[in-house]
CSV table of C-alpha atoms in Angstrom, one decimal:
chain,number,residue,atom,x,y,z
A,1,MET,CA,41.8,-51.5,-35.7
A,2,THR,CA,44.9,-50.0,-37.3
A,3,LEU,CA,47.8,-49.3,-34.7
A,4,SER,CA,51.5,-48.8,-35.7
A,5,GLY,CA,54.4,-50.9,-33.8
A,6,ASP,CA,55.8,-47.2,-33.1
A,7,VAL,CA,54.5,-44.0,-31.9
A,8,MET,CA,53.5,-41.3,-35.1
A,9,GLU,CA,56.0,-38.5,-35.3
A,10,ARG,CA,54.6,-35.6,-34.0
A,11,SER,CA,55.3,-31.6,-34.0
A,12,PRO,CA,56.5,-30.2,-31.0
A,13,SER,CA,53.0,-28.4,-30.3
A,14,ALA,CA,51.6,-31.4,-30.4
A,15,ARG,CA,54.0,-33.4,-27.9
A,16,ALA,CA,53.2,-30.6,-25.7
A,17,LEU,CA,49.8,-30.7,-26.2
A,18,GLU,CA,49.4,-34.5,-24.8
A,19,GLU,CA,51.3,-33.0,-21.7
A,20,THR,CA,48.9,-29.7,-21.4
A,21,VAL,CA,45.7,-30.3,-22.6
A,22,LEU,CA,44.6,-34.1,-23.4
A,23,ASP,CA,43.4,-34.5,-19.5
A,24,GLN,CA,41.6,-31.1,-20.1
A,25,SER,CA,37.6,-31.3,-20.6
A,26,ALA,CA,36.2,-30.8,-23.2
A,27,GLY,CA,34.7,-27.2,-22.4
A,28,ALA,CA,38.1,-26.0,-21.9
A,29,VAL,CA,39.5,-27.5,-25.4
A,30,LEU,CA,36.8,-26.1,-26.9
A,31,ALA,CA,37.0,-22.8,-25.9
A,32,GLN,CA,40.6,-22.8,-26.4
A,33,PHE,CA,39.9,-23.8,-30.4
A,34,ALA,CA,37.2,-20.9,-30.3
A,35,ALA,CA,40.3,-18.7,-29.2
A,36,GLY,CA,42.8,-20.1,-31.4
A,37,ASP,CA,44.9,-21.2,-28.9
A,38,ILE,CA,44.9,-24.6,-29.8
A,39,SER,CA,44.7,-26.5,-33.4
A,40,PRO,CA,42.3,-28.9,-33.5
A,41,VAL,CA,45.0,-30.7,-35.6
A,42,ASP,CA,47.8,-30.6,-33.0
A,43,TYR,CA,44.9,-31.7,-30.6
A,44,MET,CA,44.3,-34.9,-32.6
A,45,GLU,CA,47.8,-35.4,-33.5
A,46,ALA,CA,48.4,-35.5,-29.8
A,47,LEU,CA,45.1,-37.6,-28.8
A,48,ILE,CA,46.3,-40.4,-31.8
A,49,ALA,CA,50.0,-40.6,-30.2
A,50,ARG,CA,48.7,-41.4,-26.3
A,51,VAL,CA,46.5,-43.8,-28.5
A,52,GLU,CA,49.1,-45.1,-30.0
A,53,ALA,CA,51.3,-45.5,-26.7
A,54,ARG,CA,48.8,-47.0,-24.6
A,55,GLU,CA,46.1,-48.9,-26.7
A,56,PRO,CA,48.3,-52.0,-27.1
A,57,LYS,CA,48.0,-52.3,-23.3
A,58,VAL,CA,44.6,-51.1,-22.4
A,59,CYS,CA,42.4,-52.7,-26.0
A,60,ALA,CA,39.8,-50.2,-25.2
A,61,LEU,CA,38.9,-49.9,-29.1
A,62,TRP,CA,37.8,-50.8,-32.2
A,63,ASP,CA,38.0,-49.4,-35.8
A,64,PHE,CA,40.5,-46.4,-34.7
A,65,ARG,CA,40.8,-44.5,-38.0
A,66,PRO,CA,43.7,-41.5,-37.2
A,67,GLU,CA,44.2,-40.9,-40.8
A,68,ALA,CA,40.8,-40.3,-41.4
A,69,ALA,CA,40.5,-38.3,-37.9
A,70,LEU,CA,43.2,-35.8,-39.2
A,71,GLU,CA,41.2,-35.3,-42.3
A,72,GLN,CA,38.4,-34.3,-40.3
A,73,ALA,CA,40.4,-31.7,-37.5
A,74,ARG,CA,42.3,-30.4,-40.9
A,75,ALA,CA,38.7,-29.4,-41.9
A,76,SER,CA,37.5,-28.4,-38.6
A,77,GLU,CA,40.5,-26.2,-38.3
A,78,ALA,CA,39.7,-24.6,-41.2
A,79,ARG,CA,36.5,-23.7,-40.1
A,80,TRP,CA,38.0,-22.2,-36.5
A,81,HIS,CA,39.9,-20.1,-38.3
A,82,ALA,CA,37.1,-18.6,-40.4
A,83,GLY,CA,35.0,-18.2,-37.8
A,84,THR,CA,31.9,-20.9,-38.9
A,85,PRO,CA,32.5,-23.9,-36.9
A,86,CYS,CA,29.7,-26.4,-38.0
A,87,GLY,CA,28.4,-27.3,-34.4
A,88,PRO,CA,29.1,-26.7,-30.6
A,89,LEU,CA,31.6,-29.9,-31.2
A,90,ASP,CA,33.6,-29.1,-33.7
A,91,GLY,CA,36.7,-31.0,-33.9
A,92,MET,CA,36.5,-32.7,-30.7
A,93,PRO,CA,37.0,-36.1,-30.5
A,94,VAL,CA,34.3,-38.6,-29.2
A,95,THR,CA,34.3,-42.5,-29.1
A,96,LEU,CA,31.2,-44.6,-29.6
A,97,LYS,CA,30.5,-47.5,-28.2
A,98,GLU,CA,30.7,-49.8,-31.3
A,99,LEU,CA,26.9,-51.3,-31.1
A,100,ILE,CA,26.0,-47.5,-31.7
A,101,ALA,CA,25.8,-48.0,-35.6
A,102,THR,CA,27.7,-45.2,-37.7
A,103,LYS,CA,26.9,-44.9,-41.8
A,104,GLY,CA,28.8,-47.2,-43.4
A,105,ASP,CA,30.4,-49.3,-40.8
A,106,PRO,CA,29.9,-52.6,-39.7
A,107,VAL,CA,27.9,-53.0,-36.0
A,108,PRO,CA,30.1,-56.4,-35.0
A,109,ASN,CA,28.2,-56.4,-31.3
A,110,GLY,CA,31.6,-57.7,-29.8
A,111,THR,CA,30.7,-61.2,-31.4
A,112,ALA,CA,32.5,-63.1,-33.8
A,113,ALA,CA,29.1,-64.5,-35.1
A,114,SER,CA,28.5,-60.9,-36.5
A,115,ASP,CA,27.6,-60.6,-39.8
A,116,MET,CA,29.6,-58.0,-40.4
A,117,THR,CA,26.9,-55.7,-42.8
A,118,PRO,CA,27.5,-52.2,-43.0
A,119,ALA,CA,25.1,-50.1,-41.2
A,120,SER,CA,23.0,-47.8,-43.5
A,121,ASP,CA,22.4,-44.7,-41.4
A,122,ASP,CA,23.8,-43.5,-38.1
A,123,ALA,CA,22.0,-44.4,-35.0
A,124,PRO,CA,20.6,-41.2,-33.4
A,125,ALA,CA,23.2,-40.6,-30.6
A,126,ALA,CA,25.5,-41.0,-33.8
A,127,ALA,CA,23.8,-38.7,-35.8
A,128,ARG,CA,23.2,-36.0,-33.1
A,129,LEU,CA,27.0,-35.8,-32.6
A,130,ARG,CA,27.8,-35.9,-36.3
A,131,GLU,CA,25.6,-33.0,-36.7
A,132,ASP,CA,27.5,-31.1,-33.9
A,133,GLY,CA,30.8,-31.4,-35.4
A,134,ALA,CA,32.5,-34.2,-33.6
A,135,ILE,CA,34.9,-36.4,-35.1
A,136,PHE,CA,34.6,-40.4,-34.0
A,137,PHE,CA,38.0,-41.4,-34.4
A,138,ALA,CA,37.3,-44.9,-33.1
A,139,LYS,CA,34.5,-47.3,-32.0
A,140,THR,CA,35.3,-48.8,-28.3
A,141,THR,CA,34.9,-52.6,-27.6
A,142,CYS,CA,31.8,-54.3,-26.1
A,143,PRO,CA,31.5,-58.1,-25.1
A,144,ASP,CA,29.3,-60.4,-27.2
A,145,PHE,CA,25.9,-58.9,-27.9
A,146,GLY,CA,26.7,-56.2,-25.1
A,147,MET,CA,25.4,-59.2,-22.7
A,148,LEU,CA,28.5,-59.0,-20.0
A,149,SER,CA,29.5,-56.7,-17.4
A,150,SER,CA,32.9,-56.9,-18.9
A,151,GLY,CA,35.8,-56.4,-21.4
A,152,LEU,CA,35.6,-60.2,-22.4
A,153,SER,CA,34.6,-60.7,-26.8
A,154,THR,CA,35.3,-63.5,-29.1
A,155,PHE,CA,35.5,-60.5,-31.5
A,156,HIS,CA,37.2,-57.6,-30.1
A,157,HIS,CA,40.9,-58.0,-28.0
A,158,LEU,CA,40.6,-58.0,-24.0
A,159,SER,CA,39.7,-54.8,-22.6
A,160,ARG,CA,41.6,-54.1,-19.7
A,161,ASN,CA,41.1,-51.5,-16.7
A,162,PRO,CA,43.9,-49.0,-16.9
A,163,TRP,CA,43.8,-48.4,-13.0
A,164,ASP,CA,45.2,-52.3,-12.6
A,165,LEU,CA,45.5,-54.0,-16.0
A,166,LEU,CA,45.1,-57.4,-14.3
A,167,ALA,CA,41.7,-56.3,-13.7
A,168,ASN,CA,38.2,-55.9,-15.4
A,169,PRO,CA,36.6,-52.4,-16.6
A,170,GLY,CA,33.0,-54.0,-15.9
A,171,GLY,CA,30.6,-53.7,-19.5
A,172,SER,CA,28.9,-53.7,-21.4
A,173,SER,CA,30.5,-50.2,-22.0
A,174,ALA,CA,34.2,-52.1,-21.4
A,175,GLY,CA,35.4,-49.9,-23.9
A,176,SER,CA,34.4,-46.5,-23.2
A,177,GLY,CA,35.2,-47.0,-19.4
A,178,SER,CA,38.8,-48.3,-20.5
A,179,ALA,CA,39.3,-45.5,-23.2
A,180,GLY,CA,38.0,-42.6,-20.4
A,181,ALA,CA,40.6,-43.6,-17.9
A,182,ALA,CA,43.1,-44.0,-20.2
A,183,GLY,CA,42.9,-40.3,-21.1
A,184,TYR,CA,41.7,-40.7,-25.2
A,185,GLY,CA,40.1,-37.6,-24.8
A,186,PRO,CA,36.9,-36.6,-22.3
A,187,LEU,CA,34.1,-37.6,-24.6
A,188,HIS,CA,32.8,-41.4,-24.5
A,189,VAL,CA,29.4,-42.8,-25.3
A,190,GLY,CA,28.2,-46.0,-23.8
A,191,THR,CA,24.4,-48.0,-23.7
A,192,ASP,CA,23.0,-49.0,-20.6
A,193,ILE,CA,20.0,-51.8,-20.3
A,194,GLY,CA,21.3,-53.2,-16.7
A,195,GLY,CA,23.6,-50.8,-15.3
A,196,SER,CA,26.4,-50.8,-18.3
A,197,VAL,CA,27.2,-47.3,-18.3
A,198,ARG,CA,27.2,-47.1,-14.3
A,199,LEU,CA,29.1,-50.2,-13.8
A,200,PRO,CA,32.1,-49.7,-15.8
A,201,ALA,CA,32.5,-46.3,-15.2
A,202,GLY,CA,32.3,-46.8,-11.5
A,203,TRP,CA,34.7,-49.3,-11.8
A,204,THR,CA,36.9,-46.9,-13.9
A,205,GLY,CA,36.7,-43.8,-12.1
A,206,LEU,CA,34.6,-41.7,-14.5
A,207,PHE,CA,31.1,-40.3,-14.4
A,208,GLY,CA,28.5,-42.3,-15.7
A,209,PHE,CA,24.8,-41.0,-16.8
A,210,LYS,CA,21.6,-42.9,-17.5
A,211,ALA,CA,18.9,-40.4,-18.1
A,212,SER,CA,15.3,-41.3,-17.9
A,213,GLN,CA,14.3,-43.9,-20.5
A,214,GLY,CA,13.9,-42.1,-23.8
A,215,ARG,CA,15.6,-39.1,-22.8
A,216,VAL,CA,18.4,-39.7,-25.1
A,217,PRO,CA,16.9,-41.6,-28.4
A,218,ALA,CA,18.2,-44.9,-29.0
A,219,PHE,CA,17.3,-47.4,-31.8
A,220,PRO,CA,16.9,-50.3,-32.1
A,221,TYR,CA,15.1,-49.2,-28.6
A,222,TYR,CA,14.0,-52.0,-26.0
A,223,PRO,CA,12.4,-51.6,-22.4
A,224,GLY,CA,15.1,-50.1,-20.5
A,225,ARG,CA,17.9,-49.8,-22.8
A,226,CYS,CA,19.6,-46.3,-22.6
A,227,ILE,CA,22.8,-43.9,-24.5
A,228,GLY,CA,24.6,-41.7,-21.8
A,229,PRO,CA,27.7,-40.3,-21.5
A,230,MET,CA,31.0,-41.5,-19.9
A,231,THR,CA,33.2,-38.9,-18.6
A,232,ARG,CA,36.1,-37.4,-16.5
A,233,THR,CA,33.7,-35.0,-15.1
A,234,VAL,CA,29.9,-34.2,-14.6
A,235,GLU,CA,30.5,-31.4,-17.0
A,236,ASP,CA,31.8,-32.9,-19.9
A,237,GLY,CA,28.6,-35.6,-19.0
A,238,ILE,CA,26.3,-32.8,-19.5
A,239,LEU,CA,28.0,-31.2,-22.3
A,240,LEU,CA,27.2,-34.7,-24.2
A,241,MET,CA,23.8,-34.4,-23.2
A,242,LYS,CA,22.9,-31.3,-25.0
A,243,SER,CA,24.1,-33.3,-28.6
A,244,LEU,CA,22.4,-36.9,-27.4
A,245,SER,CA,19.1,-35.6,-26.1
A,246,ARG,CA,17.7,-34.1,-29.1
A,247,PRO,CA,15.0,-35.8,-30.6
A,248,ASP,CA,14.7,-38.7,-33.1
A,249,TRP,CA,11.4,-40.5,-35.1
A,250,ARG,CA,12.9,-43.8,-34.5
A,251,ASP,CA,12.7,-44.3,-31.1
A,252,ALA,CA,9.2,-45.0,-30.1
A,253,THR,CA,9.7,-44.4,-26.8
A,254,SER,CA,11.3,-40.9,-26.8
A,255,LEU,CA,10.4,-38.0,-24.5
A,256,PRO,CA,9.3,-34.4,-25.7
A,257,PRO,CA,12.1,-32.1,-25.7
A,258,MET,CA,13.0,-30.7,-22.8
A,259,THR,CA,12.0,-27.4,-21.9
A,260,GLU,CA,14.5,-26.6,-19.3
A,261,SER,CA,18.2,-25.8,-20.0
A,262,TRP,CA,21.1,-28.0,-19.6
A,263,ASP,CA,23.0,-25.5,-17.9
A,264,VAL,CA,23.3,-27.0,-14.4
A,265,ALA,CA,23.8,-25.9,-11.1
A,266,PRO,CA,25.1,-27.4,-8.4
A,267,MET,CA,22.0,-28.7,-6.4
A,268,ASP,CA,21.1,-26.5,-2.9
A,269,LEU,CA,20.8,-29.9,-0.5
A,270,ARG,CA,19.5,-27.9,2.6
A,271,GLY,CA,15.9,-29.8,3.4
A,272,LYS,CA,16.3,-32.5,0.7
A,273,ARG,CA,14.8,-36.0,1.9
A,274,ILE,CA,17.3,-38.5,0.5
A,275,GLY,CA,17.2,-42.1,0.8
A,276,TYR,CA,20.6,-44.3,1.6
A,277,MET,CA,20.2,-47.7,0.2
A,278,ALA,CA,23.6,-49.7,1.6
A,279,GLU,CA,22.5,-53.1,0.3
A,280,ALA,CA,20.7,-54.2,-2.4
A,281,GLY,CA,18.1,-56.5,-1.1
A,282,CYS,CA,20.0,-59.3,-3.2
A,283,GLY,CA,22.6,-60.2,-5.2
A,284,LEU,CA,26.5,-59.8,-3.9
A,285,GLY,CA,27.4,-58.7,-1.0
A,286,VAL,CA,28.7,-55.1,-0.4
A,287,ASP,CA,32.6,-54.9,0.2
A,288,ARG,CA,33.8,-53.3,2.9
A,289,ASP,CA,35.8,-50.5,1.1
A,290,VAL,CA,32.8,-50.2,-1.1
A,291,ALA,CA,30.4,-49.9,1.9
A,292,GLU,CA,32.9,-47.3,3.6
A,293,ALA,CA,33.4,-45.1,0.7
A,294,VAL,CA,30.0,-44.9,0.0
A,295,ALA,CA,28.9,-44.4,3.4
A,296,GLY,CA,31.4,-41.2,3.4
A,297,ALA,CA,29.5,-40.0,0.8
A,298,VAL,CA,26.5,-39.9,2.4
A,299,ARG,CA,27.8,-38.1,5.2
A,300,TRP,CA,28.8,-35.4,3.1
A,301,PHE,CA,25.3,-35.0,1.6
A,302,GLU,CA,24.1,-35.0,5.4
A,303,ALA,CA,26.7,-32.2,6.3
A,304,GLN,CA,25.0,-30.1,3.9
A,305,GLY,CA,21.6,-30.1,5.3
A,306,ALA,CA,20.1,-33.3,3.7
A,307,GLU,CA,17.8,-35.5,5.9
A,308,ILE,CA,19.3,-38.8,5.5
A,309,VAL,CA,16.8,-41.7,5.1
A,310,PRO,CA,18.0,-45.0,5.1
A,311,LEU,CA,15.9,-47.5,3.1
A,312,ASP,CA,15.8,-51.3,2.4
A,313,GLY,CA,17.1,-52.9,-0.7
A,314,VAL,CA,14.9,-52.5,-3.4
A,315,LEU,CA,14.8,-56.0,-5.6
A,316,THR,CA,14.2,-59.3,-4.3
A,317,ARG,CA,15.4,-62.8,-5.3
A,318,THR,CA,12.3,-63.1,-7.2
A,319,MET,CA,12.5,-60.3,-9.2
A,320,LEU,CA,16.6,-60.8,-10.1
A,321,ASP,CA,15.6,-64.5,-10.8
A,322,GLY,CA,12.4,-63.6,-12.8
A,323,LEU,CA,14.2,-61.3,-15.1
A,324,ASP,CA,17.1,-63.7,-15.9
A,325,ASP,CA,14.1,-66.2,-17.4
A,326,PHE,CA,13.0,-63.6,-19.2
A,327,TRP,CA,16.2,-62.3,-20.7
A,328,ARG,CA,17.4,-65.8,-21.4
A,329,ALA,CA,14.7,-66.7,-23.3
A,330,ARG,CA,14.6,-64.0,-25.3
A,331,PHE,CA,18.0,-64.3,-26.2
A,332,TRP,CA,17.7,-68.3,-26.8
A,333,ALA,CA,15.1,-67.2,-29.2
A,334,GLN,CA,17.9,-65.1,-31.0
A,335,MET,CA,20.1,-67.8,-30.9
A,336,GLU,CA,17.7,-70.5,-32.7
A,337,THR,CA,17.5,-68.4,-35.8
A,338,PHE,CA,21.5,-69.3,-36.2
A,339,SER,CA,22.9,-71.8,-38.0
A,340,GLU,CA,24.5,-74.4,-35.8
A,341,GLU,CA,28.2,-73.2,-37.4
A,342,ARG,CA,27.6,-69.4,-36.4
A,343,ARG,CA,26.1,-69.9,-33.1
A,344,ALA,CA,29.2,-72.0,-32.4
A,345,LYS,CA,31.1,-68.5,-32.4
A,346,VAL,CA,29.1,-67.3,-29.9
A,347,LEU,CA,31.2,-66.9,-26.4
A,348,PRO,CA,30.7,-70.5,-24.5
A,349,TYR,CA,29.7,-68.5,-21.3
A,350,ILE,CA,26.8,-67.0,-23.1
A,351,LEU,CA,25.4,-69.7,-24.6
A,352,ASP,CA,25.5,-71.6,-21.6
A,353,TRP,CA,23.6,-69.2,-20.0
A,354,ALA,CA,21.4,-68.3,-22.7
A,355,SER,CA,20.8,-72.0,-23.5
A,356,ALA,CA,18.7,-73.1,-20.1
A,357,ALA,CA,15.9,-71.2,-21.2
A,358,SER,CA,15.2,-74.1,-23.8
A,359,SER,CA,13.6,-76.1,-20.6
A,360,LEU,CA,11.5,-73.2,-19.5
A,361,SER,CA,7.9,-73.0,-20.1
A,362,GLY,CA,6.4,-70.3,-21.6
A,363,ALA,CA,4.2,-69.4,-18.5
A,364,ARG,CA,7.3,-69.0,-16.6
A,365,VAL,CA,9.1,-66.7,-19.2
A,366,ALA,CA,6.0,-64.5,-18.7
A,367,ALA,CA,6.2,-64.5,-15.2
A,368,GLY,CA,9.5,-63.4,-15.4
A,369,PHE,CA,8.5,-60.3,-18.1
A,370,ASP,CA,5.9,-59.7,-14.9
A,371,GLN,CA,9.0,-59.1,-13.0
A,372,MET,CA,10.1,-56.3,-14.6
A,373,LEU,CA,6.6,-54.6,-14.0
A,374,ALA,CA,7.1,-55.5,-10.7
A,375,ILE,CA,10.5,-54.0,-10.5
A,376,ARG,CA,9.2,-51.1,-12.0
A,377,GLN,CA,6.5,-50.3,-9.1
A,378,ALA,CA,9.0,-51.2,-6.5
A,379,THR,CA,11.2,-48.4,-7.7
A,380,ALA,CA,8.6,-45.5,-8.4
A,381,ARG,CA,7.3,-46.4,-4.7
A,382,ILE,CA,10.7,-45.3,-3.3
A,383,PHE,CA,10.2,-42.1,-4.7
A,384,THR,CA,7.0,-41.3,-2.9
A,385,GLN,CA,9.6,-41.3,0.5
A,386,VAL,CA,12.4,-39.2,-0.8
A,387,ASP,CA,13.7,-36.9,-3.4
A,388,LEU,CA,16.9,-38.7,-4.0
A,389,LEU,CA,18.3,-41.9,-3.5
A,390,LEU,CA,22.1,-43.0,-3.1
A,391,SER,CA,23.7,-46.2,-3.5
A,392,PRO,CA,26.7,-48.1,-4.2
A,393,VAL,CA,27.0,-48.8,-7.7
A,394,ASN,CA,29.1,-51.7,-8.0
A,395,PRO,CA,29.2,-54.2,-4.8
A,396,ILE,CA,32.6,-55.4,-5.3
A,397,VAL,CA,35.9,-53.7,-5.5
A,398,SER,CA,37.2,-55.5,-8.7
A,399,PHE,CA,37.6,-59.2,-10.8
A,400,PRO,CA,39.6,-60.5,-13.2
A,401,ALA,CA,40.4,-59.3,-16.3
A,402,GLU,CA,39.7,-62.5,-18.2
A,403,TRP,CA,36.3,-63.1,-16.1
A,404,PRO,CA,33.0,-62.6,-18.4
A,405,SER,CA,31.2,-61.3,-15.1
A,406,PRO,CA,32.2,-60.7,-11.6
A,407,THR,CA,30.9,-64.3,-10.4
A,408,ASN,CA,32.9,-65.8,-13.1
A,409,ASP,CA,29.2,-68.7,-13.2
A,410,PRO,CA,26.7,-68.2,-16.1
A,411,ALA,CA,24.1,-69.6,-13.7
A,412,LYS,CA,24.5,-66.1,-11.5
A,413,PRO,CA,25.0,-64.2,-14.5
A,414,PHE,CA,23.3,-60.9,-12.5
A,415,GLU,CA,24.4,-60.6,-8.6
A,416,HIS,CA,26.5,-57.7,-9.5
A,417,ILE,CA,23.3,-55.7,-10.9
A,418,ALA,CA,21.1,-55.6,-8.3
A,419,PHE,CA,21.9,-51.7,-7.4
A,420,THR,CA,21.8,-50.6,-10.9
A,421,MET,CA,19.3,-52.6,-13.2
A,422,PRO,CA,16.2,-51.7,-10.8
A,423,PHE,CA,16.5,-48.0,-12.1
A,424,ASN,CA,16.5,-49.2,-15.4
A,425,MET,CA,13.3,-51.5,-15.4
A,426,GLY,CA,12.0,-48.3,-13.8
A,427,ASP,CA,12.8,-45.5,-16.1
A,428,GLN,CA,14.6,-43.5,-13.1
A,429,PRO,CA,17.9,-41.4,-14.3
A,430,ALA,CA,20.7,-42.5,-12.4
A,431,CYS,CA,24.6,-41.8,-12.6
A,432,SER,CA,28.2,-43.5,-11.0
A,433,ILE,CA,30.7,-40.9,-9.7
A,434,ASN,CA,33.6,-41.6,-8.5
A,435,CYS,CA,33.6,-41.4,-4.2
A,436,GLY,CA,37.1,-42.4,-3.2
A,437,PHE,CA,39.4,-45.7,-3.6
A,438,SER,CA,39.9,-49.0,-2.5
A,439,GLU,CA,43.0,-50.2,-0.1
A,440,SER,CA,44.3,-51.2,-3.5
A,441,GLY,CA,43.9,-48.6,-5.5
A,442,MET,CA,40.6,-49.3,-7.6
A,443,PRO,CA,37.6,-46.6,-8.0
A,444,ILE,CA,34.7,-46.8,-6.2
A,445,GLY,CA,31.4,-45.3,-7.5
A,446,LEU,CA,28.3,-43.4,-5.8
A,447,GLN,CA,25.1,-44.2,-7.7
A,448,ILE,CA,23.0,-40.9,-7.6
A,449,VAL,CA,19.4,-41.4,-8.7
A,450,ALA,CA,16.2,-39.0,-9.1
A,451,PRO,CA,12.5,-39.7,-9.7
A,452,ARG,CA,11.4,-40.4,-13.2
A,453,PHE,CA,12.0,-37.4,-15.4
A,454,GLY,CA,14.6,-35.7,-12.7
A,455,ASP,CA,17.1,-36.1,-15.0
A,456,LEU,CA,18.3,-32.3,-14.2
A,457,ASP,CA,18.2,-33.1,-10.4
A,458,VAL,CA,20.5,-36.2,-10.6
A,459,LEU,CA,23.2,-33.8,-12.7
A,460,SER,CA,22.8,-31.0,-10.3
A,461,ALA,CA,23.7,-33.0,-6.9
A,462,ALA,CA,26.1,-34.9,-8.9
A,463,LEU,CA,28.0,-31.5,-9.8
A,464,ALA,CA,27.8,-30.7,-6.0
A,465,TYR,CA,29.2,-33.7,-4.7
A,466,GLU,CA,32.0,-33.5,-7.6
A,467,GLN,CA,32.9,-29.8,-6.7
A,468,ALA,CA,33.4,-30.7,-2.9
A,469,ARG,CA,34.8,-33.7,-3.6
A,470,GLY,CA,37.5,-32.1,-6.2
A,471,PRO,CA,39.1,-33.4,-9.5
A,472,ILE,CA,40.6,-36.8,-9.9
A,473,THR,CA,44.2,-35.8,-10.1
A,474,ASN,CA,46.0,-39.7,-10.1
A,475,TRP,CA,44.6,-40.9,-13.6
A,476,PRO,CA,46.5,-43.8,-15.0
A,477,GLU,CA,49.5,-43.0,-17.1
A,478,LEU,CA,50.2,-46.3,-18.2
């Protein structure tokens, strides 16, 4: 990452833009590009200046390339002036989580143990966004191998939560959450296998969306692994989905292209049966501030005519521990291929967690895999009773920036994902949307989940709630 010690010199128009448009939605900015009211160059200059000023405190980015971004912005400006934009996102800055490959760039995977081999091709998400004219001005940080819900990494600087620099942004899309809350443009993309889009979105006040498995092609793919938008508004999340959801043959789990339009309207909630899962079933208990904020959101849905159906937590201790066994074993198998010198570069917390798999029997690991299937069955059963599900995203308000996980205990690494992870295993679409703030001023996320393939229902319900809630107006200024 290249950051100068001083804020770059800017034109008067760029200085004015930093105050007026950097916090606008991507849709609004693109409309002004088209009308000629804003230059992509001035917008990029303003964004670079904000990053230069705020990034030393936040540490959300890796491979920040202001010069290359400005060159692309100048090319975009020429296309807009000629009336020939190359795609719907032409000139719009976007960050990608660094483990989403971009051609010619290394993929550190958040770890000092990476071999830093440049990627030979764009990953599907990067390819679709590049085709649509997006400018990748930086990558965002993640922890070692994307294994933690934290901004802690042996490769990157420690990413912090802009709402409180002593607090963790969550993860593993840590930098994406930090960048979005810090105002590094409106469009950010993360990955999610147990909540890694929704967890940091919840802790940083963003909208984070995990679509049905395969809706957004991923490579490499794995059960539960999804790519998704992290934005300040639902509409900007939808804008990204229009690009991200286009097909790519490399994901053998990908779904056929949607025949429906991504132009989503707010949901009419009258008559909807909506489940309310106040407790996850196991894992960390829910903080009082979280419980009260989510309960307030549930009351709003009820006031709109929905029938609220209280539901027990879906996850059992056996399910969570079995998944833990399987994930430990899978990761330890990778660690056993590393040399002793290379393995020593991995974050000790992760090695401590994974090394416990060395004593697990094959039968126990296989039983752990079976618990993934049990979770899938349990989540499918929920939607035989209700149309949508509401729950907390994160059970706790915050945790220290330096901790690798909310428990800070490698023996109990997944106690905080009990609300989010089940819907990765079940393939259901789910989002995090801000539903209030704690007494300490930290954002709190509401999770909205729909049946498998009900992606538009999640977005429609979230849009209805966001319009009633109103915009967040107190984003951190750092």
